[in-house]
GROMACS .gro file of N, CA, C and O in nm:
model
  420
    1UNK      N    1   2.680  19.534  -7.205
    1UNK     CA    2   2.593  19.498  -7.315
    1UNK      C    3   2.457  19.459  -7.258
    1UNK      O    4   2.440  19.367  -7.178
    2UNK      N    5   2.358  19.542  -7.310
    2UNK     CA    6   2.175  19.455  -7.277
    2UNK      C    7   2.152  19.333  -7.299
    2UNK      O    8   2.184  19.288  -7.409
    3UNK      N    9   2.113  19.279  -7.238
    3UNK     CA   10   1.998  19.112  -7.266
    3UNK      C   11   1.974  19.147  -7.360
    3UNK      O   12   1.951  19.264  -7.390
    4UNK      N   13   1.973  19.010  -7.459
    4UNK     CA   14   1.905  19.040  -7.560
    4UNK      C   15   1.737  19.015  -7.565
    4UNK      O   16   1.698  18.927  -7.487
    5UNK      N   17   1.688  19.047  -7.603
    5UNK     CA   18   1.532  19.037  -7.594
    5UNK      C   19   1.482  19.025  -7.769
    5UNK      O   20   1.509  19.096  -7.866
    6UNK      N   21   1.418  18.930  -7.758
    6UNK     CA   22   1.315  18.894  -7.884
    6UNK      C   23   1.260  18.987  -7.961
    6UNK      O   24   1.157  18.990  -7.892
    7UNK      N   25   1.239  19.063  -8.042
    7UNK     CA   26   1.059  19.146  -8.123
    7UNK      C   27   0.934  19.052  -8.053
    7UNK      O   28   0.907  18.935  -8.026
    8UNK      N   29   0.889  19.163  -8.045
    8UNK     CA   30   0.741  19.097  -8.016
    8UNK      C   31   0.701  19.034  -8.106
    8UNK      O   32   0.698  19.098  -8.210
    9UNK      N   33   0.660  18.910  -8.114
    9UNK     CA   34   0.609  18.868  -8.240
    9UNK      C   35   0.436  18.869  -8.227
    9UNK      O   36   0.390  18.848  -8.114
   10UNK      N   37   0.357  18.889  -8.324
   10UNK     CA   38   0.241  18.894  -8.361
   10UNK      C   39   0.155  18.762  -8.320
   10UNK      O   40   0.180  18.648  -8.358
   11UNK      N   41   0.071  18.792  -8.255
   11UNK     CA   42  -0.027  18.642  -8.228
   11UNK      C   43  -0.169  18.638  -8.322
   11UNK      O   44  -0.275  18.701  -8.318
   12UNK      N   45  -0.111  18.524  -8.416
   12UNK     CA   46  -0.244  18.547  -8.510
   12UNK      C   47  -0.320  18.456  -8.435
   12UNK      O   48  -0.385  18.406  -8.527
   13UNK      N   49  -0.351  18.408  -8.350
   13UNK     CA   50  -0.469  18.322  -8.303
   13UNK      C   51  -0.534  18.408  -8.216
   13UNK      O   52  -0.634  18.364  -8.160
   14UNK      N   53  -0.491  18.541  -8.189
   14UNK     CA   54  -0.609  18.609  -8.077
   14UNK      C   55  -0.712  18.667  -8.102
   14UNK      O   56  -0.704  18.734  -8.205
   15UNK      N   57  -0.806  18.670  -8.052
   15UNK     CA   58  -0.979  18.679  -8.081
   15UNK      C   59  -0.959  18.836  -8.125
   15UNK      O   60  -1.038  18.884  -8.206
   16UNK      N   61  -0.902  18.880  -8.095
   16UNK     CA   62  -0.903  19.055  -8.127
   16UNK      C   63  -0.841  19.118  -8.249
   16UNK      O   64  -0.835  19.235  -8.287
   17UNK      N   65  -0.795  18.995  -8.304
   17UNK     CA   66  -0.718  18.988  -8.489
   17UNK      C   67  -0.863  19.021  -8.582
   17UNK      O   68  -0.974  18.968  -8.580
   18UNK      N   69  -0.819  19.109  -8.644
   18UNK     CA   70  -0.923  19.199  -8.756
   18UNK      C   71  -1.004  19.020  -8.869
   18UNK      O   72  -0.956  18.923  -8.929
   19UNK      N   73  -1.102  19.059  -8.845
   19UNK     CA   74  -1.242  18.914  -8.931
   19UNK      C   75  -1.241  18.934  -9.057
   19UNK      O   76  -1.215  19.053  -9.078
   20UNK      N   77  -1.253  18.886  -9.134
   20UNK     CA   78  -1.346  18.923  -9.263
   20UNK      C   79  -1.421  18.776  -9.309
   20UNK      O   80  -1.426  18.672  -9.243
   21UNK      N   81  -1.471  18.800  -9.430
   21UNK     CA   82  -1.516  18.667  -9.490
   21UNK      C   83  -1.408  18.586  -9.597
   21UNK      O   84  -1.305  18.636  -9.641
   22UNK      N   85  -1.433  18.519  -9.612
   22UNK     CA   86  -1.340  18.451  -9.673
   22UNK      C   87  -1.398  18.329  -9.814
   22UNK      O   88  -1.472  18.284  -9.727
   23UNK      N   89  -1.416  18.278  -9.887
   23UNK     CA   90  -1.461  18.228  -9.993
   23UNK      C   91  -1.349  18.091 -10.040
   23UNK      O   92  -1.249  18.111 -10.109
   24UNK      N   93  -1.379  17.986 -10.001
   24UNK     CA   94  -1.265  17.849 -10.043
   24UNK      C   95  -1.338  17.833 -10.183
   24UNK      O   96  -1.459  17.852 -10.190
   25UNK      N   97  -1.264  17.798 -10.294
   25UNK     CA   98  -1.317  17.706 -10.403
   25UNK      C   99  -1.247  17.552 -10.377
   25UNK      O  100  -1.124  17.557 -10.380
   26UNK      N  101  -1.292  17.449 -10.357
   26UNK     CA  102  -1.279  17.305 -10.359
   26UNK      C  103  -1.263  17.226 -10.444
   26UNK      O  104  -1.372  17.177 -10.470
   27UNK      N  105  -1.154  17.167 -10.529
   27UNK     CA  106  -1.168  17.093 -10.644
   27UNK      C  107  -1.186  16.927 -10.529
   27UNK      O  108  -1.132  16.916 -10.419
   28UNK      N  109  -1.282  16.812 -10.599
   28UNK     CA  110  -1.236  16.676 -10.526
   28UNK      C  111  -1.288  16.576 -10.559
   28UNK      O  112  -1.397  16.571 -10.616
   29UNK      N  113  -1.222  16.489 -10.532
   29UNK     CA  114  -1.262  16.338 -10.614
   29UNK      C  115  -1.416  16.355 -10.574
   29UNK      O  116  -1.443  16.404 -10.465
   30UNK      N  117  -1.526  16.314 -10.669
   30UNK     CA  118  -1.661  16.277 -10.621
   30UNK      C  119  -1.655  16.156 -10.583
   30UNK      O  120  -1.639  16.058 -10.655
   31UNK      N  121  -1.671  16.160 -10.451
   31UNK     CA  122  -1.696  15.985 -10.340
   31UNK      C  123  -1.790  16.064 -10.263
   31UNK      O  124  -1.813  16.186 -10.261
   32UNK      N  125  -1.847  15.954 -10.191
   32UNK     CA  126  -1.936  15.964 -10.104
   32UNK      C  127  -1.954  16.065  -9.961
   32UNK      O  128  -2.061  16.110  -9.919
   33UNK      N  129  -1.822  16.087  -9.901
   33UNK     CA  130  -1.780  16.097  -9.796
   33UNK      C  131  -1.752  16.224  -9.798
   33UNK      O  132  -1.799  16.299  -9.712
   34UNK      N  133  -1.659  16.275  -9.912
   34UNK     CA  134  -1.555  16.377  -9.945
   34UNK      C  135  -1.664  16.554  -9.862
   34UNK      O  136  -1.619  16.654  -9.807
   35UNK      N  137  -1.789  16.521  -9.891
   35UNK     CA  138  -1.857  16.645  -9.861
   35UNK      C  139  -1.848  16.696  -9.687
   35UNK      O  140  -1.824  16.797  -9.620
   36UNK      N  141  -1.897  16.512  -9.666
   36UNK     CA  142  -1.893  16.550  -9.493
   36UNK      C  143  -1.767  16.574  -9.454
   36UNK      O  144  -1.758  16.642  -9.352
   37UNK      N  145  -1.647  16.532  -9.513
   37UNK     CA  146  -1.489  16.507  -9.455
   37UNK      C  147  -1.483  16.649  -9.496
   37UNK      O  148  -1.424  16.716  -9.412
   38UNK      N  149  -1.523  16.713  -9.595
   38UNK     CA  150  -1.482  16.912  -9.585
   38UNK      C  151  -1.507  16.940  -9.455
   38UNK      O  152  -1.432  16.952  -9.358
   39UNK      N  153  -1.687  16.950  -9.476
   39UNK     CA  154  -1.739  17.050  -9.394
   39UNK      C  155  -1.719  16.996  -9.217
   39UNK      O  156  -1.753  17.063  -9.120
   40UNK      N  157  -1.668  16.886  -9.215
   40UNK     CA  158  -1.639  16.876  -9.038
   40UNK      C  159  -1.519  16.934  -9.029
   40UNK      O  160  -1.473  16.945  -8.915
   41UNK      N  161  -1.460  16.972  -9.114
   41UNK     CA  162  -1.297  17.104  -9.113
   41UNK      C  163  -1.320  17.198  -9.001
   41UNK      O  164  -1.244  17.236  -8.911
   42UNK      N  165  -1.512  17.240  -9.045
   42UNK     CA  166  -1.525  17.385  -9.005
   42UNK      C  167  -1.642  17.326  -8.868
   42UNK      O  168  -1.684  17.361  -8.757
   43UNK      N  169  -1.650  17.247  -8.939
   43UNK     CA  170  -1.769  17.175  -8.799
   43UNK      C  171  -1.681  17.182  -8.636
   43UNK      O  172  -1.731  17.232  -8.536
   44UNK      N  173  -1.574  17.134  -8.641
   44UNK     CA  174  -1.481  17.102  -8.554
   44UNK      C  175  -1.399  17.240  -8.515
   44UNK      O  176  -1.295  17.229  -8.451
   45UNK      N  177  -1.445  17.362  -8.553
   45UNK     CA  178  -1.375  17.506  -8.510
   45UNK      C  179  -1.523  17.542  -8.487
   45UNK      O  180  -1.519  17.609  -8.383
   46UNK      N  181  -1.618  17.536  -8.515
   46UNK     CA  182  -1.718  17.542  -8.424
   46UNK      C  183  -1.763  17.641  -8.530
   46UNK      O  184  -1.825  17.738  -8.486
   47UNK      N  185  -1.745  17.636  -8.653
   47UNK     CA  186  -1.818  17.722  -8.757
   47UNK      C  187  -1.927  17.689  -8.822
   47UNK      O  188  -1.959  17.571  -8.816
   48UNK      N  189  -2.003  17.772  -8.894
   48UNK     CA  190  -2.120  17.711  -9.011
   48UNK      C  191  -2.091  17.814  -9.083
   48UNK      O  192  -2.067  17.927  -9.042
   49UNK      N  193  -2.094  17.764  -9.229
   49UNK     CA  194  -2.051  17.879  -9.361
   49UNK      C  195  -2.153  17.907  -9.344
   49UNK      O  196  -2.223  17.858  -9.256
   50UNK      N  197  -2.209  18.040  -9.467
   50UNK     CA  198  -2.312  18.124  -9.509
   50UNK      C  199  -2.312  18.074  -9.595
   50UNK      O  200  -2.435  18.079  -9.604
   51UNK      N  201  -2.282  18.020  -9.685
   51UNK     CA  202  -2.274  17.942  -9.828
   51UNK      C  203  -2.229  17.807  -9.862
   51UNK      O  204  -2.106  17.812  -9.864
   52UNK      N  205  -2.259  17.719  -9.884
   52UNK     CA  206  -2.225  17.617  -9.984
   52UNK      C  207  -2.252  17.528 -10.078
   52UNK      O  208  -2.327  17.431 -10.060
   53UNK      N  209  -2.189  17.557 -10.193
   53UNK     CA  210  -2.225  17.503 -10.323
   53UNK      C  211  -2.173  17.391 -10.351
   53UNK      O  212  -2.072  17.350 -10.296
   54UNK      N  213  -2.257  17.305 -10.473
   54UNK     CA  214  -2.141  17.207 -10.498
   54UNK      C  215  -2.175  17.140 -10.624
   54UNK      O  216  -2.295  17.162 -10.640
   55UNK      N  217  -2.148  17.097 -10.683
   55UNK     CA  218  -2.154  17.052 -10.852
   55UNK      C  219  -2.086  16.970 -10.848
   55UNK      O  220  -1.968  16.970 -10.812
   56UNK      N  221  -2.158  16.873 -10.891
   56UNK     CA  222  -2.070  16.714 -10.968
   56UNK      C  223  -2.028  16.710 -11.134
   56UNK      O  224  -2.109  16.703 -11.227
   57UNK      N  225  -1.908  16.716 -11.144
   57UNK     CA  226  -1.882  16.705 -11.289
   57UNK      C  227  -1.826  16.523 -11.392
   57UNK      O  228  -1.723  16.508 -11.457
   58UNK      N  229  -1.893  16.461 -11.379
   58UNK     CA  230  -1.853  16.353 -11.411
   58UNK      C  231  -1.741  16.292 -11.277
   58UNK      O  232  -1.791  16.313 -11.166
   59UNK      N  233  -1.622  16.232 -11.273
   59UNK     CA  234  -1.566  16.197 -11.131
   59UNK      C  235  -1.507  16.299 -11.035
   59UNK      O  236  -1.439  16.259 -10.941
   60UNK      N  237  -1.536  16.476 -11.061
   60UNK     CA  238  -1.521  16.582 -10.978
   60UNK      C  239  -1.614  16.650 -10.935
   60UNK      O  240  -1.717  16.678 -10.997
   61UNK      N  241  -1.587  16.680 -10.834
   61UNK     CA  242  -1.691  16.772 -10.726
   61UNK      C  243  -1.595  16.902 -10.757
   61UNK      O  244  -1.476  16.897 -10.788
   62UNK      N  245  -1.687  17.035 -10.739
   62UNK     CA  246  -1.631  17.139 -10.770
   62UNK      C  247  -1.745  17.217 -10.655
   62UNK      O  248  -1.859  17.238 -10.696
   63UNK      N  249  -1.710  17.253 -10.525
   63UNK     CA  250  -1.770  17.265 -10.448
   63UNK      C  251  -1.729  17.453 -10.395
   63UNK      O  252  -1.627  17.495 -10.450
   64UNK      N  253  -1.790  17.538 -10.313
   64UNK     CA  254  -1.738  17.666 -10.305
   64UNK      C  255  -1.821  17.652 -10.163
   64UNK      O  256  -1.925  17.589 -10.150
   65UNK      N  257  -1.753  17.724 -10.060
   65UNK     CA  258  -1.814  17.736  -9.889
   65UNK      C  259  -1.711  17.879  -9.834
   65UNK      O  260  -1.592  17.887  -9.804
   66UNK      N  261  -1.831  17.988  -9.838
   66UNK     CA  262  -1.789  18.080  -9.804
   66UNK      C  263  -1.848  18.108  -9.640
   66UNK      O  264  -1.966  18.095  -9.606
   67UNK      N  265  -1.710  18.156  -9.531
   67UNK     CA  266  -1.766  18.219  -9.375
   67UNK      C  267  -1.755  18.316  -9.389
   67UNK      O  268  -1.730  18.380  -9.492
   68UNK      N  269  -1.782  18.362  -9.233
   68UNK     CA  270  -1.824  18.515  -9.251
   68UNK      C  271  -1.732  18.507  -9.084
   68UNK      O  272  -1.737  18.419  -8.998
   69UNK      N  273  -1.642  18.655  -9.088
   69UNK     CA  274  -1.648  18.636  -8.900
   69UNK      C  275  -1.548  18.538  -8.890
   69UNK      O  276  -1.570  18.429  -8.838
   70UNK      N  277  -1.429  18.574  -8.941
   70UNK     CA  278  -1.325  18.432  -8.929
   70UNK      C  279  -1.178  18.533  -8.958
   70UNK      O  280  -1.187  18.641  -9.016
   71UNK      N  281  -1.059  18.484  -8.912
   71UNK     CA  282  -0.916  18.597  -8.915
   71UNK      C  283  -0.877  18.527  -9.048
   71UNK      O  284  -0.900  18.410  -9.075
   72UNK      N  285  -0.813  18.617  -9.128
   72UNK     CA  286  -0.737  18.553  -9.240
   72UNK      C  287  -0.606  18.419  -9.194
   72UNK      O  288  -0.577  18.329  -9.272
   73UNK      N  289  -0.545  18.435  -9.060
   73UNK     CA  290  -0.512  18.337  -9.032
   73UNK      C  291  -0.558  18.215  -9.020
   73UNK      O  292  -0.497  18.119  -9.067
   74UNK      N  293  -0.670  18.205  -8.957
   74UNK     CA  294  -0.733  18.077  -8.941
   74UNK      C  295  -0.799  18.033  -9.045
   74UNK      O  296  -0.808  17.911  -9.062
   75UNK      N  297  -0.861  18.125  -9.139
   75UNK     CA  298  -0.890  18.059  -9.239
   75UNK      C  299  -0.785  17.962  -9.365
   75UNK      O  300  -0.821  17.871  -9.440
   76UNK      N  301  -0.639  18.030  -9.347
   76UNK     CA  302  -0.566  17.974  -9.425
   76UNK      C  303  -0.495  17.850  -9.380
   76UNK      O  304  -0.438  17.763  -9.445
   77UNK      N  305  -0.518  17.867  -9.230
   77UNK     CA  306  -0.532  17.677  -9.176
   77UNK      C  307  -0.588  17.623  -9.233
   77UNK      O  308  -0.551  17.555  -9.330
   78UNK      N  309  -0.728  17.640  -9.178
   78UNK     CA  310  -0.821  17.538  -9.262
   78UNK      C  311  -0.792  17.503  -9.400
   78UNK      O  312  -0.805  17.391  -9.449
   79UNK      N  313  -0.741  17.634  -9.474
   79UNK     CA  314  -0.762  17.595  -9.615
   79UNK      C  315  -0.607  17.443  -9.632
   79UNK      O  316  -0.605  17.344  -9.706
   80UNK      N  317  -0.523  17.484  -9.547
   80UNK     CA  318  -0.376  17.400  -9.557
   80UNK      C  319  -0.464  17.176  -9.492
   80UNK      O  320  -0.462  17.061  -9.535
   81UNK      N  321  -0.507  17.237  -9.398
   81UNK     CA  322  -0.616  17.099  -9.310
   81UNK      C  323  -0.638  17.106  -9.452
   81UNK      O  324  -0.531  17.095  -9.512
   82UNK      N  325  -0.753  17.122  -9.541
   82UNK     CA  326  -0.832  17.060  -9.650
   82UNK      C  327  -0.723  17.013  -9.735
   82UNK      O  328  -0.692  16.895  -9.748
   83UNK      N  329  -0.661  17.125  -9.800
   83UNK     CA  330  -0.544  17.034  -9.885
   83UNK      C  331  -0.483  16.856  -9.856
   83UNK      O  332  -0.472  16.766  -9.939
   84UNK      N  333  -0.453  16.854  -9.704
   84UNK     CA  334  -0.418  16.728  -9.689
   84UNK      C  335  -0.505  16.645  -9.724
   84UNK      O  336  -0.460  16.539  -9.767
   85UNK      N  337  -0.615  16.656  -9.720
   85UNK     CA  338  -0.735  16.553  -9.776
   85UNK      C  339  -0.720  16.471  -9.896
   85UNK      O  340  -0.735  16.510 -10.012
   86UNK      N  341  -0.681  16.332  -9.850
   86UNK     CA  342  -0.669  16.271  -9.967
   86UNK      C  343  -0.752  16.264 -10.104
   86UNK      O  344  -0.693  16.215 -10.199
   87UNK      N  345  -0.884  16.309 -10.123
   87UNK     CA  346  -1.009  16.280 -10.220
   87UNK      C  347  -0.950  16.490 -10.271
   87UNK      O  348  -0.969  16.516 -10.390
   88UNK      N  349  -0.915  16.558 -10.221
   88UNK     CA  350  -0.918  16.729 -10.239
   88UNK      C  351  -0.824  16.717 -10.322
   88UNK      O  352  -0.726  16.644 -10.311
   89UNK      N  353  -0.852  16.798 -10.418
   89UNK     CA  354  -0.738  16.793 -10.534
   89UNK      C  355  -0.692  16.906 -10.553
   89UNK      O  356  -0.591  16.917 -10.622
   90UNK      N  357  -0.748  17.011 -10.501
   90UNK     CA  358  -0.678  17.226 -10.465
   90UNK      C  359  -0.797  17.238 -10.425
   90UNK      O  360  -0.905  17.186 -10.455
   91UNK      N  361  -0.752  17.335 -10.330
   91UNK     CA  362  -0.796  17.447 -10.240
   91UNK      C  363  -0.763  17.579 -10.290
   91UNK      O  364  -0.644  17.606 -10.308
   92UNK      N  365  -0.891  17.703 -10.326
   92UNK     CA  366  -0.821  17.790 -10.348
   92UNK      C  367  -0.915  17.850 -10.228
   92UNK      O  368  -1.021  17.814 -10.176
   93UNK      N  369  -0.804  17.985 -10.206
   93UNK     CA  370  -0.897  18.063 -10.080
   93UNK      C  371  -0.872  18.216 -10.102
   93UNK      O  372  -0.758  18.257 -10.126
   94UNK      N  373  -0.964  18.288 -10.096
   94UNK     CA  374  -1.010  18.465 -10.144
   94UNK      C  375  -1.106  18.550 -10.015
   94UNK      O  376  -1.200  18.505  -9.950
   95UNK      N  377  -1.055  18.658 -10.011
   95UNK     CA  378  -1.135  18.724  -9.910
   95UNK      C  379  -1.243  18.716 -10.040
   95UNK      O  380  -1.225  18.695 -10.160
   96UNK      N  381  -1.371  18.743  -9.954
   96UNK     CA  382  -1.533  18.727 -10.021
   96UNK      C  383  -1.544  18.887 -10.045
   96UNK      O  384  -1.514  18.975  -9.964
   97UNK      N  385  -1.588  18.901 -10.161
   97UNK     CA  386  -1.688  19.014 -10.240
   97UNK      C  387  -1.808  19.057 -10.131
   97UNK      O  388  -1.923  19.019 -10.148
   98UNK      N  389  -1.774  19.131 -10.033
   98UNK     CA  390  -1.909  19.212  -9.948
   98UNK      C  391  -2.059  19.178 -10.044
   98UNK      O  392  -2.139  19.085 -10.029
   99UNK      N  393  -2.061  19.265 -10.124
   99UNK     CA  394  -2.128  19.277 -10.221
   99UNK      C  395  -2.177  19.187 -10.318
   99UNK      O  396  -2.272  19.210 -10.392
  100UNK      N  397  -2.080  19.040 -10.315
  100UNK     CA  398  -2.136  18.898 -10.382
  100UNK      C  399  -2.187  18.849 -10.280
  100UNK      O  400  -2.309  18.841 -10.294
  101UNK      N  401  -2.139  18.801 -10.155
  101UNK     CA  402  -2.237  18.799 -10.125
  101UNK      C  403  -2.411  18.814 -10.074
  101UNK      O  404  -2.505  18.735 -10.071
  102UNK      N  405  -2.391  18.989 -10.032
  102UNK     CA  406  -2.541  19.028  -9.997
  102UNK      C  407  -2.613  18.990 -10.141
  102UNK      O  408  -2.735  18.985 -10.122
  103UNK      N  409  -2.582  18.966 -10.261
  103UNK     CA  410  -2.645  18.948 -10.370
  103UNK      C  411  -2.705  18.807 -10.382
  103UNK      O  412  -2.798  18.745 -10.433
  104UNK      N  413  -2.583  18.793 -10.294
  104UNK     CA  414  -2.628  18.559 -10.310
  104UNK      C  415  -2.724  18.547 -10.228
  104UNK      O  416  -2.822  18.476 -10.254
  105UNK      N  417  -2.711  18.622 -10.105
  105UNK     CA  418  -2.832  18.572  -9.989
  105UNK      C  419  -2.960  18.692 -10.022
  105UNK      O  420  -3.065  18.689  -9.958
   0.00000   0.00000   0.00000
């Protein structure tokens, strides 16, 4: 009988995993803090979005931060990191519209 041997399994953290952009929508308590406590998510992977919006609705922030140049894996970290955020109330996350954005910038 052969050794048994594993499947190769897939490494989504390697630099050579296919990019795209990616688009978070942010629901979150409006406090003070809640903006910088997102964006050091991406500060701390050594990113800067191409986009971010943000609207105060009475005690909610309704905020949107789209990258560019990022693996669908790692972005759906981040998006799981934000969820834990105590003030974040959902995370939603979408590959980005090519085409919404060249329109936005």
């Amino acid at each position: 009988m052969p050794p048994f041997e594993p499947a190769p399994r897939a490494d989504a953290w390697n630099l050579n995993n296919a990019h795209c952009r990616v688009h978070y929508r942010i629901v979150a308590d409006a406090e003070a803090d809640v903006l910088c406590r997102i964006l050091n998510h991406f500060a701390l992977q050594f990113l800067v979005p191409q986009r971010v919006s943000m609207q105060q609705q009475d005690a909610t922030l309704y905020m949107e931060v789209e990258l560019d140049d990022l693996s669908w894996h790692r972005a759906q970290v981040i998006g799981a990191k934000l969820r834990n955020l105590i003030s974040v109330c959902d995370v939603e996350l979408e590959l980005a519209e090519p085409s919404r954005l060249q329109a936005a910038g």
